[in-house]
């Protein structure tokens, strides 16, 4: 293998692709496997197989779809063994036994079930849940009482007289039911809004309820004194520090306004993000351009296309939807997760009659447009801040014959996935301000013995004092 690889790795020819920003989206859509219908109602990300990367679960009318990440964002259908639940509502991940591996909570009209992935098989752990659970419309895994295990805060749907509730973990993964919250909700999120070191709860439906935690799992409803009045259209919220002051702020779907936090859990309504014709649905606060602040990836229920807004660091937002590819107006379900482990968030997309997809973030990315063939030149694309970079960046593309069985985390560079102890070859690419992707062209010798040999590439992108690994991409010689 070493001899063969050394014969293949040869000096590369570099050329620049210059494409205008409006014509070169930052995100590239790829359909997700395993979906029985073109309707993804929900996406959740978590490590359900214990290998250190993010797996995905989505809810569809025909049952859940579980996608196992086998490394570097390669997703395979792992739904076999999960029930085809009717009227399914949501999915959530929870670590029931504090071992770092996430179990899967599935909810539907009138019930909930719990599953654990072991040895490539789903094990039903629903006996760990209490009886009498009403319809749950959403759940958040959170250690509400500081005992080291994750509990479940649940948003109860109005169906079947659902009630917001708490499922408290006894430390062994067995839950008991407590109905300590008022009303029912579309959604619940957990954040430390008053900076006292414990997680508080926000329930969203026709406004917001804020419940503060005393650190031991006892909650007080402070909505009237600490939240501004909100429009009844409030259905979904996301939270994060949008103005850089260290406090957790809230983006309110429906009215599309921000609630800024004074640091003690008292919120005030600030300027709206911008008019959205319809009702904002699942959205995300994520740093899509890796500049240290949270941007908005916004979905919508009433059929305008999803939109992207960039943050200036002080909660000043400008539209950047030109960085998105062409999307369906029916794509209402938006989420985000760093699926390929390269340090920038990828976008997830679903909706009515929409092919569920991941939109790969090519802020830092290596792409193999076509597999190499013997006797030809093979192109590898290296992306860095496509057309919006304002500084000179250097990329070091590394070609290797082997991947590491377990990626090595090298802070602050991220995950090294290539086995650099074996034969490797490196190629330097330079990005000037405003450049698009660079193409590294590698000649492949006309040797039939090379057919079937695996090749793996990963790049290190250096921008001033900052360096970060991209994803790794793999192929075989044809």
C-alpha positions as a Markdown table, in Angstrom:
| # | Residue | x | y | z |
|---|---|---|---|---|
| 1 | Unk | 0.0 | 0.0 | 0.0 |
| 2 | Unk | 2.7 | 2.5 | 0.9 |
| 3 | Unk | 4.6 | 1.8 | -2.3 |
| 4 | Unk | 1.5 | 2.2 | -4.4 |
| 5 | Unk | 0.5 | 5.4 | -2.7 |
| 6 | Unk | 3.9 | 6.9 | -3.0 |
| 7 | Unk | 3.8 | 6.3 | -6.7 |
| 8 | Unk | 0.4 | 8.0 | -7.0 |
| 9 | Unk | 1.1 | 11.1 | -5.0 |
| 10 | Unk | 2.6 | 13.7 | -7.4 |
| 11 | Unk | 2.9 | 17.5 | -7.6 |
| 12 | Unk | -0.4 | 19.2 | -8.2 |
| 13 | Unk | -1.4 | 22.0 | -10.5 |
| 14 | Unk | -3.5 | 24.7 | -8.9 |
| 15 | Unk | -6.1 | 26.9 | -10.6 |
| 16 | Unk | -8.6 | 29.4 | -9.2 |
| 17 | Unk | -12.3 | 29.4 | -9.8 |
| 18 | Unk | -13.6 | 33.0 | -9.8 |
| 19 | Unk | -17.3 | 33.1 | -9.4 |
| 20 | Unk | -19.4 | 36.0 | -8.2 |
| 21 | Unk | -20.8 | 35.8 | -4.7 |
| 22 | Unk | -24.5 | 35.9 | -5.8 |
| 23 | Unk | -23.8 | 32.9 | -8.1 |
| 24 | Unk | -21.9 | 30.8 | -5.5 |
| 25 | Unk | -24.0 | 29.7 | -2.5 |
| 26 | Unk | -22.2 | 29.0 | 0.7 |
| 27 | Unk | -24.4 | 26.0 | 1.3 |
| 28 | Unk | -24.8 | 22.9 | -1.0 |
| 29 | Unk | -27.9 | 20.7 | -0.5 |
| 30 | Unk | -27.6 | 16.9 | -0.5 |
| 31 | Unk | -30.7 | 14.7 | 0.0 |
| 32 | Unk | -30.7 | 12.7 | 3.3 |
| 33 | Unk | -31.2 | 8.9 | 2.9 |
| 34 | Unk | -33.9 | 6.7 | 4.4 |
| 35 | Unk | -37.0 | 9.0 | 4.2 |
| 36 | Unk | -40.2 | 7.1 | 3.4 |
| 37 | Unk | -42.0 | 10.4 | 2.5 |
| 38 | Unk | -41.1 | 13.9 | 1.5 |
| 39 | Unk | -42.1 | 15.4 | 4.9 |
| 40 | Unk | -39.7 | 15.8 | 7.8 |
| 41 | Unk | -41.5 | 17.4 | 10.8 |
| 42 | Unk | -38.5 | 17.7 | 13.1 |
| 43 | Unk | -34.8 | 17.2 | 13.3 |
| 44 | Unk | -32.7 | 16.5 | 16.4 |
| 45 | Unk | -28.9 | 15.9 | 16.5 |
| 46 | Unk | -27.1 | 13.8 | 19.1 |
| 47 | Unk | -24.5 | 11.0 | 19.4 |
| 48 | Unk | -26.7 | 7.9 | 19.7 |
| 49 | Unk | -23.9 | 5.4 | 18.8 |
| 50 | Unk | -21.2 | 6.7 | 21.1 |
| 51 | Unk | -18.5 | 7.4 | 18.4 |
| 52 | Unk | -18.2 | 11.1 | 19.1 |
| 53 | Unk | -19.9 | 12.6 | 16.1 |
| 54 | Unk | -23.5 | 13.8 | 15.6 |
| 55 | Unk | -26.2 | 11.5 | 14.4 |
| 56 | Unk | -29.6 | 12.7 | 13.3 |
| 57 | Unk | -33.2 | 11.7 | 13.9 |
| 58 | Unk | -36.2 | 13.1 | 12.1 |
| 59 | Unk | -39.9 | 12.7 | 12.5 |
| 60 | Unk | -42.1 | 11.8 | 9.5 |
| 61 | Unk | -45.8 | 10.8 | 9.2 |
| 62 | Unk | -44.7 | 7.2 | 8.5 |
| 63 | Unk | -42.4 | 6.9 | 11.5 |
| 64 | Unk | -39.0 | 8.2 | 12.7 |
| 65 | Unk | -35.9 | 8.2 | 10.5 |
| 66 | Unk | -32.6 | 7.6 | 12.3 |
| 67 | Unk | -29.4 | 8.5 | 10.4 |
| 68 | Unk | -26.1 | 7.2 | 11.9 |
| 69 | Unk | -23.0 | 9.3 | 11.2 |
| 70 | Unk | -20.3 | 6.8 | 10.3 |
| 71 | Unk | -17.7 | 9.5 | 10.2 |
| 72 | Unk | -17.1 | 12.9 | 8.7 |
| 73 | Unk | -20.8 | 13.5 | 7.9 |
| 74 | Unk | -21.4 | 10.2 | 6.0 |
| 75 | Unk | -25.0 | 9.3 | 7.0 |
| 76 | Unk | -26.6 | 5.9 | 6.7 |
| 77 | Unk | -30.1 | 4.9 | 7.5 |
| 78 | Unk | -30.3 | 3.3 | 10.9 |
| 79 | Unk | -34.1 | 3.3 | 11.3 |
| 80 | Unk | -34.6 | -0.5 | 11.4 |
| 81 | Unk | -36.1 | -1.5 | 14.7 |
| 82 | Unk | -37.8 | 1.8 | 15.5 |
| 83 | Unk | -41.7 | 1.7 | 15.4 |
| 84 | Unk | -43.7 | 3.3 | 12.7 |
| 85 | Unk | -45.7 | 5.5 | 15.1 |
| 86 | Unk | -48.8 | 7.1 | 13.9 |
| 87 | Unk | -49.4 | 10.8 | 14.6 |
| 88 | Unk | -45.8 | 11.2 | 15.7 |
| 89 | Unk | -45.0 | 14.6 | 17.2 |
| 90 | Unk | -41.4 | 15.1 | 18.1 |
| 91 | Unk | -38.1 | 13.4 | 18.9 |
| 92 | Unk | -35.5 | 14.3 | 21.6 |
| 93 | Unk | -32.2 | 13.0 | 22.8 |
| 94 | Unk | -31.5 | 12.3 | 26.5 |
| 95 | Unk | -28.6 | 10.7 | 28.2 |
| 96 | Unk | -30.5 | 8.6 | 30.7 |
| 97 | Unk | -27.5 | 6.9 | 32.4 |
| 98 | Unk | -24.9 | 9.6 | 32.2 |
| 99 | Unk | -22.5 | 7.7 | 29.9 |
| 100 | Unk | -22.3 | 10.3 | 27.1 |
| 101 | Unk | -24.4 | 8.3 | 24.7 |
| 102 | Unk | -27.8 | 9.7 | 23.8 |
| 103 | Unk | -31.0 | 7.7 | 24.1 |
| 104 | Unk | -34.0 | 8.6 | 21.9 |
| 105 | Unk | -37.4 | 9.8 | 23.1 |
| 106 | Unk | -40.2 | 9.5 | 20.5 |
| 107 | Unk | -43.5 | 11.2 | 21.2 |
| 108 | Unk | -46.9 | 10.9 | 19.5 |
| 109 | Unk | -50.5 | 11.6 | 20.2 |
| 110 | Unk | -51.2 | 10.0 | 23.5 |
| 111 | Unk | -47.8 | 8.6 | 24.4 |
| 112 | Unk | -44.0 | 8.4 | 24.4 |
| 113 | Unk | -41.4 | 5.7 | 24.0 |
| 114 | Unk | -37.7 | 5.5 | 24.8 |
| 115 | Unk | -35.1 | 3.7 | 22.8 |
| 116 | Unk | -31.4 | 3.0 | 23.2 |
| 117 | Unk | -28.9 | 2.1 | 20.5 |
| 118 | Unk | -26.6 | -0.8 | 21.4 |
| 119 | Unk | -24.5 | -2.9 | 19.0 |
| 120 | Unk | -26.2 | -1.5 | 16.0 |
| 121 | Unk | -29.7 | -2.4 | 17.4 |
| 122 | Unk | -32.4 | -0.3 | 18.9 |
| 123 | Unk | -33.4 | -1.5 | 22.4 |
| 124 | Unk | -36.8 | -0.5 | 23.8 |
| 125 | Unk | -36.4 | 1.3 | 27.2 |
| 126 | Unk | -39.9 | 2.5 | 27.4 |
| 127 | Unk | -40.4 | 0.7 | 30.7 |
| 128 | Unk | -38.2 | 3.5 | 32.2 |
| 129 | Unk | -40.9 | 6.0 | 31.5 |
| 130 | Unk | -43.9 | 6.5 | 33.9 |
| 131 | Unk | -47.4 | 5.6 | 32.9 |
| 132 | Unk | -50.0 | 8.3 | 32.3 |
| 133 | Unk | -47.9 | 10.6 | 30.1 |
| 134 | Unk | -50.2 | 12.8 | 28.1 |
| 135 | Unk | -49.5 | 13.9 | 24.6 |
| 136 | Unk | -46.0 | 15.6 | 24.4 |
| 137 | Unk | -45.4 | 18.1 | 21.7 |
| 138 | Unk | -41.7 | 18.6 | 22.5 |
| 139 | Unk | -39.1 | 17.8 | 25.1 |
| 140 | Unk | -35.8 | 19.2 | 26.4 |
| 141 | Unk | -33.2 | 17.1 | 28.1 |
| 142 | Unk | -31.8 | 19.0 | 31.1 |
| 143 | Unk | -30.3 | 18.3 | 34.5 |
| 144 | Unk | -32.8 | 20.4 | 36.4 |
| 145 | Unk | -31.8 | 19.4 | 40.0 |
| 146 | Unk | -28.0 | 19.3 | 39.7 |
| 147 | Unk | -27.7 | 15.6 | 40.5 |
| 148 | Unk | -25.6 | 14.8 | 37.4 |
| 149 | Unk | -28.3 | 13.0 | 35.3 |
| 150 | Unk | -30.6 | 14.4 | 32.6 |
| 151 | Unk | -34.3 | 14.9 | 33.3 |
| 152 | Unk | -36.9 | 15.7 | 30.7 |
| 153 | Unk | -38.9 | 19.0 | 30.6 |
| 154 | Unk | -41.9 | 18.3 | 28.3 |
| 155 | Unk | -44.2 | 20.6 | 26.4 |
| 156 | Unk | -47.7 | 19.1 | 26.6 |
| 157 | Unk | -49.9 | 19.4 | 23.6 |
| 158 | Unk | -53.6 | 20.5 | 23.9 |
| 159 | Unk | -54.5 | 17.1 | 22.4 |
| 160 | Unk | -55.7 | 14.6 | 25.0 |
| 161 | Unk | -55.6 | 17.5 | 27.5 |
| 162 | Unk | -51.9 | 17.5 | 27.4 |
| 163 | Unk | -50.0 | 19.3 | 30.2 |
| 164 | Unk | -46.5 | 20.8 | 30.5 |
| 165 | Unk | -44.7 | 18.3 | 32.7 |
| 166 | Unk | -41.4 | 17.2 | 34.2 |
| 167 | Unk | -40.0 | 13.7 | 33.9 |
| 168 | Unk | -37.4 | 13.4 | 36.7 |
| 169 | Unk | -34.6 | 10.9 | 36.4 |
| 170 | Unk | -33.7 | 9.0 | 39.5 |
| 171 | Unk | -30.1 | 8.5 | 38.4 |
| 172 | Unk | -30.6 | 5.1 | 36.9 |
| 173 | Unk | -32.5 | 6.2 | 33.9 |
| 174 | Unk | -36.0 | 5.6 | 35.5 |
| 175 | Unk | -38.3 | 8.6 | 35.3 |
| 176 | Unk | -41.2 | 9.8 | 37.5 |
| 177 | Unk | -43.9 | 12.2 | 36.4 |
| 178 | Unk | -44.4 | 15.6 | 37.9 |
| 179 | Unk | -46.9 | 18.2 | 36.7 |
| 180 | Unk | -45.5 | 21.4 | 38.1 |
| 181 | Unk | -46.0 | 23.7 | 35.2 |
| 182 | Unk | -49.0 | 25.5 | 34.0 |
| 183 | Unk | -50.8 | 24.9 | 30.6 |
| 184 | Unk | -49.7 | 23.4 | 27.4 |
| 185 | Unk | -47.1 | 24.4 | 24.8 |
| 186 | Unk | -45.7 | 23.8 | 21.3 |
| 187 | Unk | -42.1 | 23.8 | 22.6 |
| 188 | Unk | -39.8 | 24.0 | 25.6 |
| 189 | Unk | -36.2 | 25.1 | 25.8 |
| 190 | Unk | -33.8 | 25.1 | 28.7 |
| 191 | Unk | -31.2 | 27.8 | 29.3 |
| 192 | Unk | -29.6 | 29.6 | 32.3 |
| 193 | Unk | -31.2 | 32.9 | 31.8 |
| 194 | Unk | -30.4 | 34.4 | 35.2 |
| 195 | Unk | -26.7 | 33.4 | 35.3 |
| 196 | Unk | -27.0 | 31.5 | 38.6 |
| 197 | Unk | -25.5 | 28.2 | 37.2 |
| 198 | Unk | -28.7 | 26.2 | 36.8 |
| 199 | Unk | -31.0 | 25.7 | 33.8 |
| 200 | Unk | -34.3 | 27.5 | 33.6 |
| 201 | Unk | -37.2 | 26.8 | 31.3 |
| 202 | Unk | -39.1 | 28.7 | 28.6 |
| 203 | Unk | -42.4 | 27.3 | 27.3 |
| 204 | Unk | -43.7 | 28.7 | 24.0 |
| 205 | Unk | -47.4 | 28.9 | 22.9 |
| 206 | Unk | -49.4 | 32.0 | 22.4 |
| 207 | Unk | -46.7 | 33.8 | 24.3 |
| 208 | Unk | -43.9 | 32.7 | 26.6 |
| 209 | Unk | -43.8 | 31.3 | 30.1 |
| 210 | Unk | -40.5 | 31.7 | 32.0 |
| 211 | Unk | -39.9 | 29.4 | 34.9 |
| 212 | Unk | -36.8 | 30.0 | 37.1 |
| 213 | Unk | -34.9 | 27.1 | 38.7 |
| 214 | Unk | -33.6 | 27.3 | 42.2 |
| 215 | Unk | -30.9 | 24.8 | 41.4 |
| 216 | Unk | -32.6 | 21.9 | 43.1 |
| 217 | Unk | -35.4 | 21.5 | 40.5 |
| 218 | Unk | -38.0 | 23.7 | 42.1 |
| 219 | Unk | -39.4 | 26.2 | 39.6 |
| 220 | Unk | -41.1 | 29.6 | 40.0 |
| 221 | Unk | -43.2 | 31.2 | 37.2 |
| 222 | Unk | -41.8 | 34.7 | 36.7 |
| 223 | Unk | -43.5 | 35.4 | 33.4 |
| 224 | Unk | -45.5 | 38.4 | 34.6 |
| 225 | Unk | -42.6 | 40.2 | 36.2 |
| 226 | Unk | -39.7 | 39.3 | 33.8 |
| 227 | Unk | -41.2 | 38.9 | 30.4 |
| 228 | Unk | -42.8 | 41.5 | 28.1 |
| 229 | Unk | -46.3 | 40.8 | 26.7 |
| 230 | Unk | -46.0 | 38.9 | 23.4 |
| 231 | Unk | -48.4 | 38.4 | 20.5 |
| 232 | Unk | -50.5 | 35.2 | 20.5 |
| 233 | Unk | -48.7 | 34.2 | 17.3 |
| 234 | Unk | -45.7 | 33.1 | 19.4 |
| 235 | Unk | -45.2 | 29.4 | 18.7 |
| 236 | Unk | -41.4 | 28.7 | 18.5 |
| 237 | Unk | -38.4 | 30.3 | 20.2 |
| 238 | Unk | -34.6 | 29.8 | 20.1 |
| 239 | Unk | -32.1 | 31.2 | 22.5 |
| 240 | Unk | -28.5 | 32.4 | 22.5 |
| 241 | Unk | -26.4 | 35.5 | 23.2 |
| 242 | Unk | -27.1 | 37.6 | 20.1 |
| 243 | Unk | -25.6 | 40.9 | 21.3 |
| 244 | Unk | -22.3 | 39.7 | 22.8 |
| 245 | Unk | -23.0 | 40.7 | 26.4 |
| 246 | Unk | -22.8 | 37.1 | 27.8 |
| 247 | Unk | -26.5 | 36.8 | 28.6 |
| 248 | Unk | -28.9 | 34.5 | 26.9 |
| 249 | Unk | -31.3 | 36.3 | 24.6 |
| 250 | Unk | -34.4 | 34.9 | 22.9 |
| 251 | Unk | -35.6 | 35.0 | 19.3 |
| 252 | Unk | -39.4 | 34.8 | 19.2 |
| 253 | Unk | -41.0 | 33.1 | 16.2 |
| 254 | Unk | -44.2 | 34.5 | 14.9 |
| 255 | Unk | -43.5 | 38.1 | 15.7 |
| 256 | Unk | -39.9 | 37.6 | 14.8 |
| 257 | Unk | -38.5 | 39.9 | 17.5 |
| 258 | Unk | -35.6 | 39.6 | 19.9 |
| 259 | Unk | -36.0 | 39.6 | 23.7 |
| 260 | Unk | -32.7 | 40.9 | 25.1 |
| 261 | Unk | -31.7 | 39.7 | 28.6 |
| 262 | Unk | -30.2 | 42.2 | 31.1 |
| 263 | Unk | -28.2 | 39.4 | 32.6 |
| 264 | Unk | -30.6 | 38.6 | 35.5 |
| 265 | Unk | -33.3 | 37.0 | 33.4 |
| 266 | Unk | -35.4 | 40.2 | 32.8 |
| 267 | Unk | -36.2 | 40.5 | 29.1 |
| 268 | Unk | -37.1 | 43.5 | 26.9 |
| 269 | Unk | -38.4 | 43.4 | 23.4 |
| 270 | Unk | -36.0 | 44.9 | 20.8 |
| 271 | Unk | -36.2 | 45.5 | 17.1 |
| 272 | Unk | -37.7 | 42.8 | 14.9 |
| 273 | Unk | -35.6 | 40.8 | 12.6 |
| 274 | Unk | -37.7 | 41.8 | 9.6 |
| 275 | Unk | -41.1 | 41.1 | 8.1 |
| 276 | Unk | -41.8 | 37.5 | 7.3 |
| 277 | Unk | -45.0 | 36.9 | 5.4 |
| 278 | Unk | -46.4 | 34.0 | 7.4 |
| 279 | Unk | -45.6 | 32.3 | 10.7 |
| 280 | Unk | -42.0 | 31.6 | 11.6 |
| 281 | Unk | -41.5 | 27.9 | 12.5 |
| 282 | Unk | -38.4 | 25.9 | 13.5 |
| 283 | Unk | -35.4 | 28.2 | 13.3 |
| 284 | Unk | -31.9 | 28.2 | 14.7 |
| 285 | Unk | -29.3 | 30.6 | 16.1 |
| 286 | Unk | -26.0 | 29.5 | 14.7 |
| 287 | Unk | -22.7 | 31.0 | 13.7 |
| 288 | Unk | -22.8 | 30.2 | 10.0 |
| 289 | Unk | -19.8 | 32.4 | 9.0 |
| 290 | Unk | -17.7 | 31.5 | 12.0 |
| 291 | Unk | -17.1 | 35.1 | 13.1 |
| 292 | Unk | -18.0 | 34.5 | 16.7 |
| 293 | Unk | -21.6 | 35.7 | 16.8 |
| 294 | Unk | -25.0 | 34.0 | 16.3 |
| 295 | Unk | -26.8 | 34.3 | 13.0 |
| 296 | Unk | -30.4 | 33.4 | 12.2 |
| 297 | Unk | -31.5 | 30.5 | 10.0 |
| 298 | Unk | -35.3 | 31.0 | 9.8 |
| 299 | Unk | -38.0 | 28.7 | 8.6 |
| 300 | Unk | -41.6 | 29.6 | 7.9 |
| 301 | Unk | -44.9 | 27.7 | 8.0 |
| 302 | Unk | -46.9 | 29.7 | 5.5 |
| 303 | Unk | -44.6 | 29.0 | 2.5 |
| 304 | Unk | -42.1 | 31.8 | 2.0 |
| 305 | Unk | -38.7 | 30.3 | 1.5 |
| 306 | Unk | -36.4 | 29.9 | 4.4 |
| 307 | Unk | -34.0 | 32.8 | 5.0 |
| 308 | Unk | -30.6 | 33.6 | 6.5 |
| 309 | Unk | -29.6 | 36.7 | 8.4 |
| 310 | Unk | -26.1 | 37.5 | 9.5 |
| 311 | Unk | -25.3 | 39.2 | 12.9 |
| 312 | Unk | -22.8 | 42.1 | 13.1 |
| 313 | Unk | -22.0 | 41.0 | 16.7 |
| 314 | Unk | -24.3 | 43.6 | 18.3 |
| 315 | Unk | -27.6 | 42.1 | 17.2 |
| 316 | Unk | -27.7 | 44.1 | 14.0 |
| 317 | Unk | -28.9 | 41.6 | 11.3 |
| 318 | Unk | -28.7 | 41.8 | 7.5 |
| 319 | Unk | -30.1 | 39.4 | 5.0 |
| 320 | Unk | -27.7 | 36.9 | 3.6 |
| 321 | Unk | -30.2 | 34.6 | 1.8 |
| 322 | Unk | -28.1 | 34.9 | -1.3 |
| 323 | Unk | -25.7 | 32.5 | 0.4 |
| 324 | Unk | -28.4 | 29.8 | 0.2 |
| 325 | Unk | -29.1 | 27.6 | -2.8 |
| 326 | Unk | -32.6 | 27.8 | -4.4 |
| 327 | Unk | -35.0 | 26.4 | -1.9 |
| 328 | Unk | -38.6 | 25.3 | -2.0 |
| 329 | Unk | -41.2 | 27.7 | -0.6 |
| 330 | Unk | -42.7 | 24.6 | 1.3 |
| 331 | Unk | -39.4 | 24.1 | 3.2 |
| 332 | Unk | -40.6 | 25.2 | 6.7 |
| 333 | Unk | -38.6 | 22.9 | 9.0 |
| 334 | Unk | -35.1 | 24.4 | 9.7 |
| 335 | Unk | -32.5 | 23.1 | 12.1 |
| 336 | Unk | -28.7 | 23.2 | 12.3 |
| 337 | Unk | -25.9 | 20.9 | 13.4 |
| 338 | Unk | -22.2 | 20.4 | 12.6 |
| 339 | Unk | -22.8 | 17.1 | 10.9 |
| 340 | Unk | -19.4 | 16.7 | 9.3 |
| 341 | Unk | -17.4 | 17.8 | 12.4 |
| 342 | Unk | -15.5 | 20.6 | 10.7 |
| 343 | Unk | -16.4 | 23.3 | 13.2 |
| 344 | Unk | -19.0 | 25.2 | 11.1 |
| 345 | Unk | -22.7 | 24.4 | 11.4 |
| 346 | Unk | -24.5 | 22.7 | 8.5 |
| 347 | Unk | -28.2 | 23.4 | 7.9 |
| 348 | Unk | -31.0 | 20.9 | 7.9 |
| 349 | Unk | -34.1 | 21.3 | 5.9 |
| 350 | Unk | -37.5 | 19.6 | 5.6 |
| 351 | Unk | -41.1 | 20.4 | 5.0 |
| 352 | Unk | -44.2 | 19.6 | 3.0 |
| 353 | Unk | -43.3 | 17.8 | -0.3 |
| 354 | Unk | -39.6 | 18.8 | 0.3 |
| 355 | Unk | -36.8 | 16.3 | 0.0 |
| 356 | Unk | -35.2 | 16.2 | 3.5 |
| 357 | Unk | -31.7 | 17.5 | 3.0 |
| 358 | Unk | -28.5 | 18.6 | 4.7 |
| 359 | Unk | -27.1 | 21.9 | 3.4 |
| 360 | Unk | -23.3 | 21.5 | 3.8 |
| 361 | Unk | -21.6 | 24.6 | 5.0 |
| 362 | Unk | -18.7 | 25.3 | 2.7 |
| 363 | Unk | -17.2 | 28.0 | 4.9 |
| 364 | Unk | -14.4 | 25.4 | 5.2 |
| 365 | Unk | -14.8 | 22.3 | 3.1 |
| 366 | Unk | -13.1 | 19.9 | 0.8 |
| 367 | Unk | -15.3 | 18.5 | -2.0 |
| 368 | Unk | -14.6 | 15.6 | -4.5 |
| 369 | Unk | -16.8 | 16.4 | -7.5 |
| 370 | Unk | -15.9 | 13.1 | -9.3 |
| 371 | Unk | -13.9 | 10.0 | -8.2 |
| 372 | Unk | -10.4 | 9.7 | -9.7 |
| 373 | Unk | -9.8 | 7.4 | -12.7 |
| 374 | Unk | -6.5 | 5.9 | -13.7 |
| 375 | Unk | -4.7 | 7.8 | -16.5 |
| 376 | Unk | -6.6 | 11.1 | -15.9 |
| 377 | Unk | -6.3 | 14.2 | -13.8 |
| 378 | Unk | -8.3 | 14.2 | -10.6 |
| 379 | Unk | -9.8 | 17.5 | -9.2 |
| 380 | Unk | -10.3 | 18.2 | -5.5 |
| 381 | Unk | -12.1 | 21.4 | -4.5 |
| 382 | Unk | -10.9 | 23.4 | -1.4 |
| 383 | Unk | -13.4 | 25.9 | -0.1 |
| 384 | Unk | -12.8 | 28.8 | 2.3 |
| 385 | Unk | -15.2 | 31.6 | 2.9 |
| 386 | Unk | -16.5 | 31.4 | -0.6 |
| 387 | Unk | -16.4 | 34.9 | -2.2 |
| 388 | Unk | -17.0 | 36.7 | 1.1 |
| 389 | Unk | -13.6 | 36.3 | 2.7 |
| 390 | Unk | -11.8 | 39.6 | 3.4 |
| 391 | Unk | -8.3 | 38.4 | 4.2 |
| 392 | Unk | -5.6 | 36.2 | 2.7 |
| 393 | Unk | -6.0 | 32.6 | 3.7 |
| 394 | Unk | -3.8 | 29.6 | 3.1 |
| 395 | Unk | -5.1 | 26.0 | 2.8 |
| 396 | Unk | -3.0 | 22.9 | 3.2 |
| 397 | Unk | -4.7 | 20.0 | 1.4 |
| 398 | Unk | -3.4 | 16.6 | 2.6 |
| 399 | Unk | -4.0 | 13.4 | 0.6 |
| 400 | Unk | -3.7 | 10.1 | 2.5 |
| 401 | Unk | -4.4 | 6.4 | 1.9 |
| 402 | Unk | -5.9 | 5.8 | 5.4 |
| 403 | Unk | -8.3 | 7.3 | 7.8 |
| 404 | Unk | -7.9 | 7.1 | 11.6 |
| 405 | Unk | -10.3 | 4.7 | 13.2 |
| 406 | Unk | -11.0 | 7.4 | 15.8 |
| 407 | Unk | -10.5 | 11.1 | 14.9 |
| 408 | Unk | -8.0 | 12.9 | 17.0 |
| 409 | Unk | -9.1 | 16.2 | 18.5 |
| 410 | Unk | -6.3 | 18.8 | 18.2 |
| 411 | Unk | -7.6 | 22.0 | 19.8 |
| 412 | Unk | -8.1 | 24.6 | 18.5 |
| 413 | Unk | -7.7 | 23.1 | 15.1 |
| 414 | Unk | -10.5 | 20.6 | 15.4 |
| 415 | Unk | -10.7 | 16.9 | 14.4 |
| 416 | Unk | -7.9 | 15.3 | 12.4 |
| 417 | Unk | -9.4 | 12.4 | 10.5 |
| 418 | Unk | -6.5 | 11.3 | 8.3 |
| 419 | Unk | -3.8 | 8.8 | 9.3 |
| 420 | Unk | -0.8 | 11.0 | 8.7 |
| 421 | Unk | 1.6 | 8.2 | 10.0 |
| 422 | Unk | 1.2 | 6.5 | 6.6 |
| 423 | Unk | 2.0 | 7.9 | 3.1 |
| 424 | Unk | 0.7 | 11.4 | 2.6 |
| 425 | Unk | 1.1 | 14.2 | 0.2 |
| 426 | Unk | 0.4 | 17.9 | 0.9 |
| 427 | Unk | -0.6 | 20.7 | -1.5 |
| 428 | Unk | -0.7 | 24.4 | -0.7 |
| 429 | Unk | -3.6 | 26.6 | -1.9 |
| 430 | Unk | -3.9 | 30.4 | -1.4 |
| 431 | Unk | -7.2 | 32.3 | -1.1 |
| 432 | Unk | -7.1 | 36.0 | -1.8 |
| 433 | Unk | -9.9 | 38.3 | -0.5 |
| 434 | Unk | -13.1 | 37.5 | -2.4 |
| 435 | Unk | -11.8 | 34.2 | -3.9 |
| 436 | Unk | -14.1 | 31.3 | -4.5 |
| 437 | Unk | -13.0 | 27.7 | -4.2 |
| 438 | Unk | -9.6 | 26.5 | -5.4 |
| 439 | Unk | -9.1 | 23.4 | -7.4 |
| 440 | Unk | -6.2 | 21.1 | -6.8 |
| 441 | Unk | -5.5 | 18.9 | -9.9 |
| 442 | Unk | -3.7 | 15.6 | -9.2 |
| 443 | Unk | -2.6 | 13.3 | -12.1 |
| 444 | Unk | -3.4 | 9.7 | -11.5 |
| 445 | Unk | -1.0 | 7.2 | -13.3 |
| 446 | Unk | -2.5 | 4.8 | -15.8 |
| 447 | Unk | -1.9 | 1.7 | -13.7 |
| 448 | Unk | -4.7 | -0.9 | -13.5 |
| 449 | Unk | -3.4 | -2.1 | -10.2 |
| 450 | Unk | -4.5 | 1.2 | -8.6 |
| 451 | Unk | -8.2 | 0.6 | -9.3 |
| 452 | Unk | -10.1 | 0.2 | -6.1 |
| 453 | Unk | -7.5 | 2.0 | -3.9 |
| 454 | Unk | -9.0 | 4.3 | -1.4 |
| 455 | Unk | -8.0 | 8.0 | -1.2 |
| 456 | Unk | -8.9 | 10.5 | 1.6 |
| 457 | Unk | -8.4 | 14.2 | 1.7 |
| 458 | Unk | -8.7 | 16.8 | 4.4 |
| 459 | Unk | -7.5 | 20.4 | 4.5 |
| 460 | Unk | -6.2 | 22.8 | 7.2 |
| 461 | Unk | -7.4 | 26.4 | 6.5 |
| 462 | Unk | -5.3 | 29.1 | 8.1 |
| 463 | Unk | -6.6 | 32.7 | 8.4 |
| 464 | Unk | -4.0 | 34.8 | 10.2 |
| 465 | Unk | -3.5 | 33.3 | 13.7 |
| 466 | Unk | -6.6 | 31.1 | 13.3 |
| 467 | Unk | -6.4 | 27.6 | 11.8 |
| 468 | Unk | -9.1 | 24.9 | 11.5 |
| 469 | Unk | -9.4 | 21.5 | 9.8 |
| 470 | Unk | -12.1 | 21.0 | 7.2 |
| 471 | Unk | -14.2 | 17.9 | 6.8 |
| 472 | Unk | -12.6 | 14.8 | 5.3 |
| 473 | Unk | -13.8 | 13.4 | 2.0 |
| 474 | Unk | -13.2 | 9.9 | 0.7 |
| 475 | Unk | -13.3 | 8.1 | -2.6 |
| 476 | Unk | -11.7 | 5.2 | -4.5 |
| 477 | Unk | -9.8 | 5.1 | -7.8 |
| 478 | Unk | -11.9 | 4.0 | -10.7 |
